[in-house]
PDB file of C-alpha atoms in Angstrom:
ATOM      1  CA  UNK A   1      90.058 149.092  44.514  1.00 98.00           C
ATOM      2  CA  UNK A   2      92.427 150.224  47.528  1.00 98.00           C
ATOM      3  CA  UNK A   3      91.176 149.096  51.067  1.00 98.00           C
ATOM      4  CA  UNK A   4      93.128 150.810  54.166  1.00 98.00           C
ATOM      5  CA  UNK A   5      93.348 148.292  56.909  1.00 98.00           C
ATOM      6  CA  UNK A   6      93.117 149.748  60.395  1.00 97.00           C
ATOM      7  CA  UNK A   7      92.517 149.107  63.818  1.00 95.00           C
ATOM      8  CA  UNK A   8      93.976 146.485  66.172  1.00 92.00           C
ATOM      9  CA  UNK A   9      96.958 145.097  65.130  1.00 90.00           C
ATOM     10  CA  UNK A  10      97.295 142.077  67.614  1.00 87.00           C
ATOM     11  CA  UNK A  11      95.587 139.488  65.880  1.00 92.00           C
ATOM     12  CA  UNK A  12      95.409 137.924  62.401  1.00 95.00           C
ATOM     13  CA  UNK A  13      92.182 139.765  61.347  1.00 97.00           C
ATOM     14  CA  UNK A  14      94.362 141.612  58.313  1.00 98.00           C
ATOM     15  CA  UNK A  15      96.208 138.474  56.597  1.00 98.00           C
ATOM     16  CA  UNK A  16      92.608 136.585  56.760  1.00 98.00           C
ATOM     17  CA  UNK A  17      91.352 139.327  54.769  1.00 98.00           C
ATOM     18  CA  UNK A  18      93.934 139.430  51.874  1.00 98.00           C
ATOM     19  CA  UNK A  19      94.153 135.936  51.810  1.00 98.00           C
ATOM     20  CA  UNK A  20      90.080 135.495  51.494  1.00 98.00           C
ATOM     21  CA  UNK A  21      90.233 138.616  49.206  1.00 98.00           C
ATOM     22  CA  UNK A  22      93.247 136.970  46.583  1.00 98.00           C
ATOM     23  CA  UNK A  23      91.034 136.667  43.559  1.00 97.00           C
ATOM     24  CA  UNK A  24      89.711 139.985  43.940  1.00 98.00           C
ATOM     25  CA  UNK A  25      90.960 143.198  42.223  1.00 98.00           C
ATOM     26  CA  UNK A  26      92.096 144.885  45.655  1.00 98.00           C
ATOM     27  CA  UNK A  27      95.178 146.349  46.853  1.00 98.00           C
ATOM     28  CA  UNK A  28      95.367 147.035  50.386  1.00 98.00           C
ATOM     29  CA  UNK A  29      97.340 149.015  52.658  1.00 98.00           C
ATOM     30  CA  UNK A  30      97.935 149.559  56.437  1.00 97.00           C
ATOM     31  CA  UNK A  31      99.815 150.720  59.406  1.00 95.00           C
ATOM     32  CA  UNK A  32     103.182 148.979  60.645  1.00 95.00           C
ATOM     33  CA  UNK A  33     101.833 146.064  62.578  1.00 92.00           C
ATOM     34  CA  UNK A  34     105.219 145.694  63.682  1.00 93.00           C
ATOM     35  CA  UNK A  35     104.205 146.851  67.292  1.00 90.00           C
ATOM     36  CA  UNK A  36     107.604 147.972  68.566  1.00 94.00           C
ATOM     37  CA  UNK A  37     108.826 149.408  64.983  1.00 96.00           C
ATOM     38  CA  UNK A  38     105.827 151.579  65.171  1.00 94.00           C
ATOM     39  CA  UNK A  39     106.226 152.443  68.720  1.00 95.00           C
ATOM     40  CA  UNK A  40     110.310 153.085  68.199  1.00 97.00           C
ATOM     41  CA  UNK A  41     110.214 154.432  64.546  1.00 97.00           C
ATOM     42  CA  UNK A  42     110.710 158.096  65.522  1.00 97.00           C
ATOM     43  CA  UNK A  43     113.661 157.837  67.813  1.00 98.00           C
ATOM     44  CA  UNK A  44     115.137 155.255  65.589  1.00 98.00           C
ATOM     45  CA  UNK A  45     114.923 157.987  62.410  1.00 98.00           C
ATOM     46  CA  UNK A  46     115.131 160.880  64.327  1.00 97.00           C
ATOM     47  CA  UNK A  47     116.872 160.472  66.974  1.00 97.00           C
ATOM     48  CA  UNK A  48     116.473 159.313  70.830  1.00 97.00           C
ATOM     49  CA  UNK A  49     114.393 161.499  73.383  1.00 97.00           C
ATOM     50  CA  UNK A  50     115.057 161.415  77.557  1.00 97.00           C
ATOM     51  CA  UNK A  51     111.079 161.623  78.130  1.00 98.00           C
ATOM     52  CA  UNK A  52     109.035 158.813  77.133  1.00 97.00           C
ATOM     53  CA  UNK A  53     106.519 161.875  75.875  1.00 97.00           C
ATOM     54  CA  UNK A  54     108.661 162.852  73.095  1.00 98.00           C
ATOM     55  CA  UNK A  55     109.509 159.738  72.048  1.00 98.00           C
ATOM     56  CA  UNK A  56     106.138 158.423  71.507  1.00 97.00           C
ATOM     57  CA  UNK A  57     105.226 161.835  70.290  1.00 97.00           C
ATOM     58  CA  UNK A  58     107.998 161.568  67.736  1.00 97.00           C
ATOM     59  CA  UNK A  59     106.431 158.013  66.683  1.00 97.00           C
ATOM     60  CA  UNK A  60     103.120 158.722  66.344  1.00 96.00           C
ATOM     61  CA  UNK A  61     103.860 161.963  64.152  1.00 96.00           C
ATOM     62  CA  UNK A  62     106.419 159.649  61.860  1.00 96.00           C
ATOM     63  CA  UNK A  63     103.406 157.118  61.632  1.00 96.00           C
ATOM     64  CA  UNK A  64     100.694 159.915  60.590  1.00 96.00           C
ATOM     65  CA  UNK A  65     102.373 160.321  57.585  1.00 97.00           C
ATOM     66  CA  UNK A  66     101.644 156.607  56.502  1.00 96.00           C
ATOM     67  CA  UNK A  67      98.326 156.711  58.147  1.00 97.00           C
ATOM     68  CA  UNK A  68      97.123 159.899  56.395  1.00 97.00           C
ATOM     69  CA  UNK A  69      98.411 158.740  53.078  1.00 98.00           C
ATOM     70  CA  UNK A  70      96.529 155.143  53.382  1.00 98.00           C
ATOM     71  CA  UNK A  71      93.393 156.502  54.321  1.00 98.00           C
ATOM     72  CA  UNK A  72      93.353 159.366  51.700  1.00 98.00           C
ATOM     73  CA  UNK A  73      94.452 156.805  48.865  1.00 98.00           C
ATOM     74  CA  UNK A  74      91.901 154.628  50.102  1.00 98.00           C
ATOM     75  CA  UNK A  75      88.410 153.899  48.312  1.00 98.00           C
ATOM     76  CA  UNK A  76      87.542 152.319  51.805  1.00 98.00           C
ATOM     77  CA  UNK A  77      88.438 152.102  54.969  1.00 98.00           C
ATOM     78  CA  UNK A  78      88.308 148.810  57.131  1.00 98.00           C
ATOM     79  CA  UNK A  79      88.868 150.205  60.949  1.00 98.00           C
ATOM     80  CA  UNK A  80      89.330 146.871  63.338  1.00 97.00           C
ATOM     81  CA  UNK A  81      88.147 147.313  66.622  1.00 96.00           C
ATOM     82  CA  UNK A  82      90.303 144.589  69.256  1.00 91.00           C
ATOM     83  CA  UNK A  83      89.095 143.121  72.338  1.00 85.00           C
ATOM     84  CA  UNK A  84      92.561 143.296  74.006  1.00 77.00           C
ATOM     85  CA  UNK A  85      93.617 146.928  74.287  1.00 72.00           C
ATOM     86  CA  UNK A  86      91.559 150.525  74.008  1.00 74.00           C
ATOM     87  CA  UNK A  87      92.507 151.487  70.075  1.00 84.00           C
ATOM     88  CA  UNK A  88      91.964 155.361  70.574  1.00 88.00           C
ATOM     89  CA  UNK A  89      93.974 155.439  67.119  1.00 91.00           C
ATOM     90  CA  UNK A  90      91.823 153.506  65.815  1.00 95.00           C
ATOM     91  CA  UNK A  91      88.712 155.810  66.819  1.00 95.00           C
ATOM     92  CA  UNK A  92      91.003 158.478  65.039  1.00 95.00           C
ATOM     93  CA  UNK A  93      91.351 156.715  61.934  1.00 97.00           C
ATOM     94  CA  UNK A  94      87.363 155.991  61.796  1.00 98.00           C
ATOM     95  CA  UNK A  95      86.682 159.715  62.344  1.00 97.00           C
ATOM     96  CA  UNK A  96      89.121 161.257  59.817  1.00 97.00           C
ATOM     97  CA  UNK A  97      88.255 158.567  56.994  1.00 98.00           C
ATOM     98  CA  UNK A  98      84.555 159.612  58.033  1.00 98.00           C
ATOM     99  CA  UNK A  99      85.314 163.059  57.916  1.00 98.00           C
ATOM    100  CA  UNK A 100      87.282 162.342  54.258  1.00 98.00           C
ATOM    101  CA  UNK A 101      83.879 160.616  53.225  1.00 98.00           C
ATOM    102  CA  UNK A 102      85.528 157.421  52.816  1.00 98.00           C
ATOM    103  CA  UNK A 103      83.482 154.603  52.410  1.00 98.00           C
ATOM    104  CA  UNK A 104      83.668 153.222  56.013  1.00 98.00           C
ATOM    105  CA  UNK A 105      83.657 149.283  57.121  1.00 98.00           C
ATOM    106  CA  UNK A 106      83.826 148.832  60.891  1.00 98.00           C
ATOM    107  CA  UNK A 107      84.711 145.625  62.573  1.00 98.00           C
ATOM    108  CA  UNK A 108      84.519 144.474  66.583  1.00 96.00           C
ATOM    109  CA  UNK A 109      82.302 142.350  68.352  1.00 95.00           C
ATOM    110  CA  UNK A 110      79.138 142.532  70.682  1.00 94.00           C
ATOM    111  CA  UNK A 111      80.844 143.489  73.629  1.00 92.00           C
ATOM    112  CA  UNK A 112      81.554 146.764  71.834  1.00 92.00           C
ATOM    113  CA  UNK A 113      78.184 147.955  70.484  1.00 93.00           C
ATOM    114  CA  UNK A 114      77.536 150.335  73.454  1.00 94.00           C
ATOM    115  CA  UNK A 115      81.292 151.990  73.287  1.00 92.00           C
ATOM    116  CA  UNK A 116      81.593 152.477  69.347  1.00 95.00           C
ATOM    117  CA  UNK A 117      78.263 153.292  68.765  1.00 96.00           C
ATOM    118  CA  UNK A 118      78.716 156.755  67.096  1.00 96.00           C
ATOM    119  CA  UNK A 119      81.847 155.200  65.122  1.00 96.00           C
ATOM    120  CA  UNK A 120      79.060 152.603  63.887  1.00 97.00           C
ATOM    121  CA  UNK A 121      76.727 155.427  62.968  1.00 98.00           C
ATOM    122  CA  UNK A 122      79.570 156.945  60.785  1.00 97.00           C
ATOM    123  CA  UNK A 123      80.087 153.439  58.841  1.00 98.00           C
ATOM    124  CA  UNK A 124      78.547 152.526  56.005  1.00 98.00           C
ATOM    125  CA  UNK A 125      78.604 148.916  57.443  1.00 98.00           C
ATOM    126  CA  UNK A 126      79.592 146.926  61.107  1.00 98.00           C
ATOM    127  CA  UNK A 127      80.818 143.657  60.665  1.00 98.00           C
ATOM    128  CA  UNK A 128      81.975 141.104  62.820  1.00 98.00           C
ATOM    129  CA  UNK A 129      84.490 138.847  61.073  1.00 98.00           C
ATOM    130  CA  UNK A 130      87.029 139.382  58.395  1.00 98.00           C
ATOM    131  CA  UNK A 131      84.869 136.853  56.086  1.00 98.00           C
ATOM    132  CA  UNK A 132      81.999 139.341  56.769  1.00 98.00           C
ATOM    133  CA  UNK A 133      84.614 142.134  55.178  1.00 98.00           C
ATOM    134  CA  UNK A 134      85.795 139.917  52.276  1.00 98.00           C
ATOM    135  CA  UNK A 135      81.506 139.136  51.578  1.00 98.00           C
ATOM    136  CA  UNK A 136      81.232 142.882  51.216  1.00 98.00           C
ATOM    137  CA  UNK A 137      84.234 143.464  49.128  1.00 98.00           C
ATOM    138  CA  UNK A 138      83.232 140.520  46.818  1.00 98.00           C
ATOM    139  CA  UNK A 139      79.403 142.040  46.418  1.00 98.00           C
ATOM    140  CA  UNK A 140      81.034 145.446  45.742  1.00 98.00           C
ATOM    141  CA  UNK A 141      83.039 145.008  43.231  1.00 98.00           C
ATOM    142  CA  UNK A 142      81.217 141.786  41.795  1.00 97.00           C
ATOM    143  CA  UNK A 143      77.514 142.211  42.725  1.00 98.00           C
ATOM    144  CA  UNK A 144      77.530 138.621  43.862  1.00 97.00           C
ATOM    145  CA  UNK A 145      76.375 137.411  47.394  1.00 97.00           C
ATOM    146  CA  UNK A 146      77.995 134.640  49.433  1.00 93.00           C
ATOM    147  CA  UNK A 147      76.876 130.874  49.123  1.00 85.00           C
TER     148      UNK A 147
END
């Protein structure tokens, strides 16, 4: 199975995941968590820009290639929701793997309920925790429920 990991890319939320998940048949995939590689990718390819615009404009295109790839490859989509910064990308990524019909796993606490609740009402499941995404990876592709 391929799982697109998405979202927040601040915290550890992605290796807990794989490392939970390394006895099940998953491959996953995700953006450049590399914060100032993704933010700096364009220019450094591409070429340098005098307004900040283009520059981030150049970055974010160069990054929607891998993003669009991942999520179209993907059987589902995990889209982290942070507590630090406003992810509008992430909100993106939730509504195009929606709109793909990817099979949709959202992730972000309480505090966010209100805010995402019409990305919630696109997934096929909100979690809270990583361990919560590993549980329903495991009962997917096993059928078996945590201890």
């Amino acid at each position: 199975m391929k799982v697109y990991l998405s979202g927040e890319i601040h915290t550890d939320w992605r290796d807990r995941i794989t490392a939970a998940a390394a006895d099940l048949d998953v491959t996953f995939a995700g953006p450049v968590t590399d914060h100032a590689a993704s933010d700096d990718c364009g220019v450094a390819i591409m070429g340098a820009e005098d307004q900040k615009f283009w520059h981030d404009h150049k970055g974010a295109k160069l990054n929607a290639i891998r993003t669009r790839q991942g999520i179209e490859s993907a059987d589902i989509v995990v889209v982290r929701f942070g507590d630090q910064y406003k992810q509008w990308n992430a909100a993106f990524d939730a509504g195009m793997a929606a709109a793909l019909g990817k099979s949709l796993i959202v992730m972000h606490g309480p505090d966010h309920q209100h805010a995402l609740k019409e990305v919630d009402a696109a997934a096929l499941a909100v979690v809270e925790t990583p361990q919560q995404v590993v549980d329903i990876l495991t009962y997917v592709l096993n059928g078996t429920l945590p201890d």
